[in-house]
């Protein structure tokens, strides 16, 4: 593709507006931290959108001009209008990349695209998370060591009720004993989807340069390569065919 990758960073933006303890971690909102990390890359341009904007900041025009959408939501999944969910799904099927972060596992758009409950186990107990790279040659793991360690995170544990990922890039370990498929690649229509687990609202995860670089890698991976648009329906032959047998 020509020109920079156009990313829209979407955030529910309720926790940070409603409670000081979250605002202290993310003074510019979770979307602000993610956008700052992505903006450091010359090949990426970033805009942000939040739930309480008209059309949740995701108008037809905005989505048409978005190559990759990132999605963070938690407490207000049900406030996202079905019309906007339909619109985002249509764009994904048409080739827009989608990166679903942390508690976005229960968002309407992710559950719709997966077709399963996307349920999991969780616990907030200041645990270390160790994300093991299990696909070392995958572009989303570019530049990483064997694993990424976060001092404090929420625990998510298996079973995670998703379809089998096309590629699993990370598996997380937690001190309480659980493991979790924390970096999962999917394709739906022409669109690529990456689910990335870390990012609980009370921890500074999105300020981590390593996490920021994983998200940038995921943006590049999820960008459409601009291949030919598929053609569907009744088709005339490209070569002349023998006359039909009567
Ligand atoms: Zn959380």
GROMACS .gro file of N, CA and C in nm, residues 83-188:
model
  318
   83UNK      N    1  -2.594  -0.079   1.515
   83UNK     CA    2  -2.568  -0.025   1.381
   83UNK      C    3  -2.418  -0.004   1.360
   84UNK      N    4  -2.350   0.043   1.463
   84UNK     CA    5  -2.205   0.064   1.450
   84UNK      C    6  -2.132  -0.070   1.446
   85UNK      N    7  -2.180  -0.166   1.524
   85UNK     CA    8  -2.120  -0.300   1.521
   85UNK      C    9  -2.132  -0.359   1.380
   86UNK      N   10  -2.250  -0.345   1.320
   86UNK     CA   11  -2.271  -0.393   1.181
   86UNK      C   12  -2.171  -0.328   1.085
   87UNK      N   13  -2.154  -0.198   1.104
   87UNK     CA   14  -2.068  -0.119   1.016
   87UNK      C   15  -1.922  -0.164   1.030
   88UNK      N   16  -1.878  -0.186   1.153
   88UNK     CA   17  -1.740  -0.230   1.175
   88UNK      C   18  -1.721  -0.370   1.119
   89UNK      N   19  -1.819  -0.457   1.143
   89UNK     CA   20  -1.808  -0.594   1.089
   89UNK      C   21  -1.796  -0.592   0.937
   90UNK      N   22  -1.880  -0.508   0.873
   90UNK     CA   23  -1.877  -0.500   0.726
   90UNK      C   24  -1.739  -0.454   0.677
   91UNK      N   25  -1.681  -0.358   0.747
   91UNK     CA   26  -1.547  -0.310   0.708
   91UNK      C   27  -1.441  -0.418   0.728
   92UNK      N   28  -1.453  -0.495   0.837
   92UNK     CA   29  -1.356  -0.603   0.858
   92UNK      C   30  -1.368  -0.703   0.743
   93UNK      N   31  -1.492  -0.742   0.709
   93UNK     CA   32  -1.510  -0.839   0.601
   93UNK      C   33  -1.456  -0.784   0.469
   94UNK      N   34  -1.454  -0.651   0.457
   94UNK     CA   35  -1.405  -0.584   0.337
   94UNK      C   36  -1.253  -0.560   0.341
   95UNK      N   37  -1.188  -0.595   0.454
   95UNK     CA   38  -1.042  -0.587   0.456
   95UNK      C   39  -0.980  -0.500   0.562
   96UNK      N   40  -1.062  -0.429   0.643
   96UNK     CA   41  -1.002  -0.349   0.751
   96UNK      C   42  -0.947  -0.442   0.859
   97UNK      N   43  -0.828  -0.413   0.909
   97UNK     CA   44  -0.772  -0.490   1.020
   97UNK      C   45  -0.839  -0.450   1.150
   98UNK      N   46  -0.845  -0.544   1.246
   98UNK     CA   47  -0.905  -0.517   1.376
   98UNK      C   48  -0.816  -0.577   1.485
   99UNK      N   49  -0.777  -0.494   1.581
   99UNK     CA   50  -0.698  -0.542   1.694
   99UNK      C   51  -0.782  -0.524   1.820
  100UNK      N   52  -0.821  -0.635   1.879
  100UNK     CA   53  -0.909  -0.635   1.996
  100UNK      C   54  -0.821  -0.653   2.119
  101UNK      N   55  -0.834  -0.559   2.212
  101UNK     CA   56  -0.745  -0.554   2.328
  101UNK      C   57  -0.816  -0.594   2.456
  102UNK      N   58  -0.749  -0.676   2.535
  102UNK     CA   59  -0.787  -0.709   2.672
  102UNK      C   60  -0.938  -0.740   2.685
  103UNK      N   61  -1.010  -0.659   2.766
  103UNK     CA   62  -1.150  -0.688   2.795
  103UNK      C   63  -1.242  -0.667   2.674
  104UNK      N   64  -1.184  -0.624   2.563
  104UNK     CA   65  -1.257  -0.624   2.436
  104UNK      C   66  -1.298  -0.765   2.394
  105UNK      N   67  -1.250  -0.868   2.464
  105UNK     CA   68  -1.292  -1.006   2.432
  105UNK      C   69  -1.443  -1.021   2.444
  106UNK      N   70  -1.507  -0.937   2.528
  106UNK     CA   71  -1.652  -0.946   2.543
  106UNK      C   72  -1.727  -0.839   2.465
  107UNK      N   73  -1.658  -0.766   2.380
  107UNK     CA   74  -1.727  -0.664   2.300
  107UNK      C   75  -1.823  -0.730   2.201
  108UNK      N   76  -1.924  -0.654   2.163
  108UNK     CA   77  -2.019  -0.707   2.064
  108UNK      C   78  -1.948  -0.743   1.934
  109UNK      N   79  -1.855  -0.657   1.892
  109UNK     CA   80  -1.792  -0.682   1.761
  109UNK      C   81  -1.707  -0.810   1.765
  110UNK      N   82  -1.633  -0.832   1.874
  110UNK     CA   83  -1.548  -0.952   1.878
  110UNK      C   84  -1.633  -1.078   1.887
  111UNK      N   85  -1.736  -1.073   1.974
  111UNK     CA   86  -1.820  -1.193   1.986
  111UNK      C   87  -1.890  -1.224   1.855
  112UNK      N   88  -1.933  -1.119   1.784
  112UNK     CA   89  -1.999  -1.143   1.656
  112UNK      C   90  -1.903  -1.205   1.554
  113UNK      N   91  -1.782  -1.152   1.550
  113UNK     CA   92  -1.685  -1.204   1.453
  113UNK      C   93  -1.639  -1.345   1.487
  114UNK      N   94  -1.636  -1.378   1.617
  114UNK     CA   95  -1.593  -1.512   1.658
  114UNK      C   96  -1.708  -1.613   1.653
  115UNK      N   97  -1.829  -1.568   1.688
  115UNK     CA   98  -1.944  -1.659   1.689
  115UNK      C   99  -1.952  -1.747   1.812
  116UNK      N  100  -1.873  -1.716   1.914
  116UNK     CA  101  -1.873  -1.793   2.040
  116UNK      C  102  -1.893  -1.695   2.156
  117UNK      N  103  -1.899  -1.747   2.280
  117UNK     CA  104  -1.922  -1.657   2.394
  117UNK      C  105  -1.801  -1.571   2.427
  118UNK      N  106  -1.682  -1.618   2.394
  118UNK     CA  107  -1.556  -1.550   2.429
  118UNK      C  108  -1.539  -1.537   2.581
  119UNK      N  109  -1.605  -1.624   2.657
  119UNK     CA  110  -1.591  -1.624   2.803
  119UNK      C  111  -1.453  -1.674   2.845
  120UNK      N  112  -1.413  -1.633   2.966
  120UNK     CA  113  -1.283  -1.674   3.021
  120UNK      C  114  -1.288  -1.662   3.172
  121UNK      N  115  -1.178  -1.705   3.240
  121UNK     CA  116  -1.163  -1.683   3.384
  121UNK      C  117  -1.083  -1.554   3.405
  122UNK      N  118  -1.105  -1.486   3.518
  122UNK     CA  119  -1.023  -1.368   3.547
  122UNK      C  120  -1.003  -1.349   3.696
  123UNK      N  121  -0.899  -1.270   3.729
  123UNK     CA  122  -0.870  -1.238   3.869
  123UNK      C  123  -0.779  -1.115   3.870
  124UNK      N  124  -0.811  -1.016   3.953
  124UNK     CA  125  -0.724  -0.898   3.966
  124UNK      C  126  -0.650  -0.912   4.098
  125UNK      N  127  -0.520  -0.949   4.092
  125UNK     CA  128  -0.443  -0.977   4.213
  125UNK      C  129  -0.296  -0.938   4.197
  126UNK      N  130  -0.270  -0.835   4.114
  126UNK     CA  131  -0.132  -0.785   4.097
  126UNK      C  132  -0.034  -0.896   4.062
  127UNK      N  133  -0.072  -0.983   3.970
  127UNK     CA  134   0.015  -1.094   3.932
  127UNK      C  135   0.108  -1.054   3.817
  128UNK      N  136   0.225  -1.116   3.814
  128UNK     CA  137   0.313  -1.102   3.699
  128UNK      C  138   0.250  -1.180   3.582
  129UNK      N  139   0.262  -1.123   3.462
  129UNK     CA  140   0.221  -1.198   3.342
  129UNK      C  141   0.345  -1.222   3.257
  130UNK      N  142   0.366  -1.347   3.220
  130UNK     CA  143   0.476  -1.378   3.127
  130UNK      C  144   0.414  -1.429   2.999
  131UNK      N  145   0.431  -1.350   2.892
  131UNK     CA  146   0.375  -1.387   2.761
  131UNK      C  147   0.486  -1.455   2.681
  132UNK      N  148   0.473  -1.585   2.663
  132UNK     CA  149   0.571  -1.660   2.584
  132UNK      C  150   0.540  -1.647   2.436
  133UNK      N  151   0.644  -1.621   2.357
  133UNK     CA  152   0.628  -1.616   2.211
  133UNK      C  153   0.626  -1.761   2.161
  134UNK      N  154   0.515  -1.802   2.102
  134UNK     CA  155   0.505  -1.940   2.053
  134UNK      C  156   0.503  -1.947   1.900
  135UNK      N  157   0.519  -1.830   1.835
  135UNK     CA  158   0.534  -1.825   1.689
  135UNK      C  159   0.647  -1.727   1.660
  136UNK      N  160   0.773  -1.770   1.684
  136UNK     CA  161   0.885  -1.674   1.682
  136UNK      C  162   0.908  -1.606   1.548
  137UNK      N  163   0.865  -1.667   1.438
  137UNK     CA  164   0.886  -1.603   1.309
  137UNK      C  165   0.766  -1.520   1.263
  138UNK      N  166   0.665  -1.511   1.348
  138UNK     CA  167   0.547  -1.433   1.310
  138UNK      C  168   0.579  -1.284   1.315
  139UNK      N  169   0.529  -1.205   1.219
  139UNK     CA  170   0.561  -1.060   1.218
  139UNK      C  171   0.520  -0.988   1.346
  140UNK      N  172   0.419  -1.038   1.417
  140UNK     CA  173   0.377  -0.969   1.540
  140UNK      C  174   0.482  -0.989   1.651
  141UNK      N  175   0.566  -1.089   1.638
  141UNK     CA  176   0.670  -1.114   1.739
  141UNK      C  177   0.804  -1.049   1.702
  142UNK      N  178   0.807  -0.974   1.592
  142UNK     CA  179   0.933  -0.916   1.546
  142UNK      C  180   0.996  -0.830   1.656
  143UNK      N  181   1.125  -0.850   1.677
  143UNK     CA  182   1.201  -0.768   1.771
  143UNK      C  183   1.188  -0.810   1.916
  144UNK      N  184   1.110  -0.912   1.945
  144UNK     CA  185   1.090  -0.953   2.084
  144UNK      C  186   1.195  -1.056   2.128
  145UNK      N  187   1.204  -1.071   2.259
  145UNK     CA  188   1.284  -1.178   2.317
  145UNK      C  189   1.196  -1.304   2.324
  146UNK      N  190   1.240  -1.405   2.399
  146UNK     CA  191   1.161  -1.529   2.410
  146UNK      C  192   1.025  -1.505   2.473
  147UNK      N  193   1.021  -1.408   2.563
  147UNK     CA  194   0.895  -1.377   2.630
  147UNK      C  195   0.892  -1.230   2.667
  148UNK      N  196   0.771  -1.182   2.697
  148UNK     CA  197   0.749  -1.045   2.745
  148UNK      C  198   0.696  -1.060   2.887
  149UNK      N  199   0.752  -0.983   2.979
  149UNK     CA  200   0.706  -0.994   3.117
  149UNK      C  201   0.649  -0.860   3.163
  150UNK      N  202   0.531  -0.867   3.223
  150UNK     CA  203   0.466  -0.748   3.281
  150UNK      C  204   0.459  -0.769   3.432
  151UNK      N  205   0.509  -0.672   3.507
  151UNK     CA  206   0.519  -0.689   3.653
  151UNK      C  207   0.385  -0.716   3.719
  152UNK      N  208   0.284  -0.640   3.676
  152UNK     CA  209   0.153  -0.655   3.739
  152UNK      C  210   0.047  -0.650   3.630
  153UNK      N  211  -0.037  -0.747   3.630
  153UNK     CA  212  -0.151  -0.749   3.536
  153UNK      C  213  -0.267  -0.826   3.599
  154UNK      N  214  -0.382  -0.812   3.537
  154UNK     CA  215  -0.495  -0.898   3.568
  154UNK      C  216  -0.466  -1.037   3.510
  155UNK      N  217  -0.518  -1.142   3.574
  155UNK     CA  218  -0.506  -1.276   3.520
  155UNK      C  219  -0.628  -1.306   3.433
  156UNK      N  220  -0.604  -1.362   3.315
  156UNK     CA  221  -0.708  -1.427   3.236
  156UNK      C  222  -0.665  -1.572   3.223
  157UNK      N  223  -0.760  -1.666   3.243
  157UNK     CA  224  -0.725  -1.807   3.235
  157UNK      C  225  -0.812  -1.886   3.139
  158UNK      N  226  -0.756  -1.997   3.091
  158UNK     CA  227  -0.831  -2.091   3.008
  158UNK      C  228  -0.933  -2.168   3.093
  159UNK      N  229  -1.043  -2.202   3.036
  159UNK     CA  230  -1.066  -2.208   2.895
  159UNK      C  231  -1.119  -2.074   2.842
  160UNK      N  232  -1.065  -2.031   2.730
  160UNK     CA  233  -1.109  -1.910   2.660
  160UNK      C  234  -1.194  -1.961   2.544
  161UNK      N  235  -1.322  -1.925   2.546
  161UNK     CA  236  -1.417  -1.982   2.450
  161UNK      C  237  -1.417  -1.905   2.318
  162UNK      N  238  -1.313  -1.932   2.239
  162UNK     CA  239  -1.298  -1.874   2.106
  162UNK      C  240  -1.282  -1.987   2.006
  163UNK      N  241  -1.305  -1.959   1.875
  163UNK     CA  242  -1.269  -2.060   1.776
  163UNK      C  243  -1.117  -2.081   1.776
  164UNK      N  244  -1.073  -2.191   1.727
  164UNK     CA  245  -0.928  -2.216   1.717
  164UNK      C  246  -0.863  -2.103   1.637
  165UNK      N  247  -0.763  -2.033   1.694
  165UNK     CA  248  -0.699  -1.925   1.616
  165UNK      C  249  -0.624  -1.982   1.495
  166UNK      N  250  -0.614  -1.902   1.388
  166UNK     CA  251  -0.535  -1.943   1.272
  166UNK      C  252  -0.388  -1.954   1.312
  167UNK      N  253  -0.342  -1.858   1.390
  167UNK     CA  254  -0.207  -1.863   1.445
  167UNK      C  255  -0.213  -1.813   1.588
  168UNK      N  256  -0.140  -1.882   1.675
  168UNK     CA  257  -0.127  -1.840   1.813
  168UNK      C  258   0.014  -1.781   1.827
  169UNK      N  259   0.022  -1.656   1.868
  169UNK     CA  260   0.152  -1.589   1.876
  169UNK      C  261   0.205  -1.586   2.020
  170UNK      N  262   0.114  -1.572   2.118
  170UNK     CA  263   0.156  -1.568   2.258
  170UNK      C  264   0.071  -1.663   2.343
  171UNK      N  265   0.137  -1.723   2.441
  171UNK     CA  266   0.067  -1.794   2.548
  171UNK      C  267   0.115  -1.733   2.680
  172UNK      N  268   0.022  -1.690   2.765
  172UNK     CA  269   0.059  -1.628   2.892
  172UNK      C  270   0.058  -1.727   3.005
  173UNK      N  271   0.150  -1.704   3.099
  173UNK     CA  272   0.157  -1.779   3.226
  173UNK      C  273   0.136  -1.680   3.339
  174UNK      N  274   0.064  -1.725   3.442
  174UNK     CA  275   0.041  -1.642   3.560
  174UNK      C  276   0.082  -1.720   3.686
  175UNK      N  277   0.129  -1.646   3.789
  175UNK     CA  278   0.178  -1.714   3.910
  175UNK      C  279   0.072  -1.797   3.981
  176UNK      N  280  -0.057  -1.765   3.963
  176UNK     CA  281  -0.161  -1.845   4.026
  176UNK      C  282  -0.177  -1.983   3.966
  177UNK      N  283  -0.108  -2.007   3.850
  177UNK     CA  284  -0.110  -2.139   3.790
  177UNK      C  285  -0.180  -2.147   3.656
  178UNK      N  286  -0.255  -2.042   3.620
  178UNK     CA  287  -0.330  -2.048   3.494
  178UNK      C  288  -0.241  -2.013   3.374
  179UNK      N  289  -0.286  -2.059   3.258
  179UNK     CA  290  -0.227  -2.018   3.130
  179UNK      C  291  -0.340  -1.964   3.043
  180UNK      N  292  -0.300  -1.891   2.935
  180UNK     CA  293  -0.401  -1.827   2.851
  180UNK      C  294  -0.345  -1.802   2.712
  181UNK      N  295  -0.430  -1.823   2.610
  181UNK     CA  296  -0.390  -1.791   2.473
  181UNK      C  297  -0.405  -1.640   2.453
  182UNK      N  298  -0.293  -1.570   2.466
  182UNK     CA  299  -0.300  -1.423   2.481
  182UNK      C  300  -0.268  -1.345   2.355
  183UNK      N  301  -0.235  -1.411   2.246
  183UNK     CA  302  -0.215  -1.342   2.119
  183UNK      C  303  -0.265  -1.430   2.008
  184UNK      N  304  -0.383  -1.400   1.955
  184UNK     CA  305  -0.453  -1.491   1.864
  184UNK      C  306  -0.487  -1.422   1.732
  185UNK      N  307  -0.449  -1.487   1.621
  185UNK     CA  308  -0.477  -1.433   1.488
  185UNK      C  309  -0.594  -1.506   1.424
  186UNK      N  310  -0.681  -1.427   1.361
  186UNK     CA  311  -0.797  -1.483   1.290
  186UNK      C  312  -0.811  -1.410   1.157
  187UNK      N  313  -0.880  -1.474   1.062
  187UNK     CA  314  -0.920  -1.406   0.938
  187UNK      C  315  -1.070  -1.419   0.925
  188UNK      N  316  -1.135  -1.308   0.887
  188UNK     CA  317  -1.279  -1.311   0.860
  188UNK      C  318  -1.300  -1.231   0.731
   0.00000   0.00000   0.00000
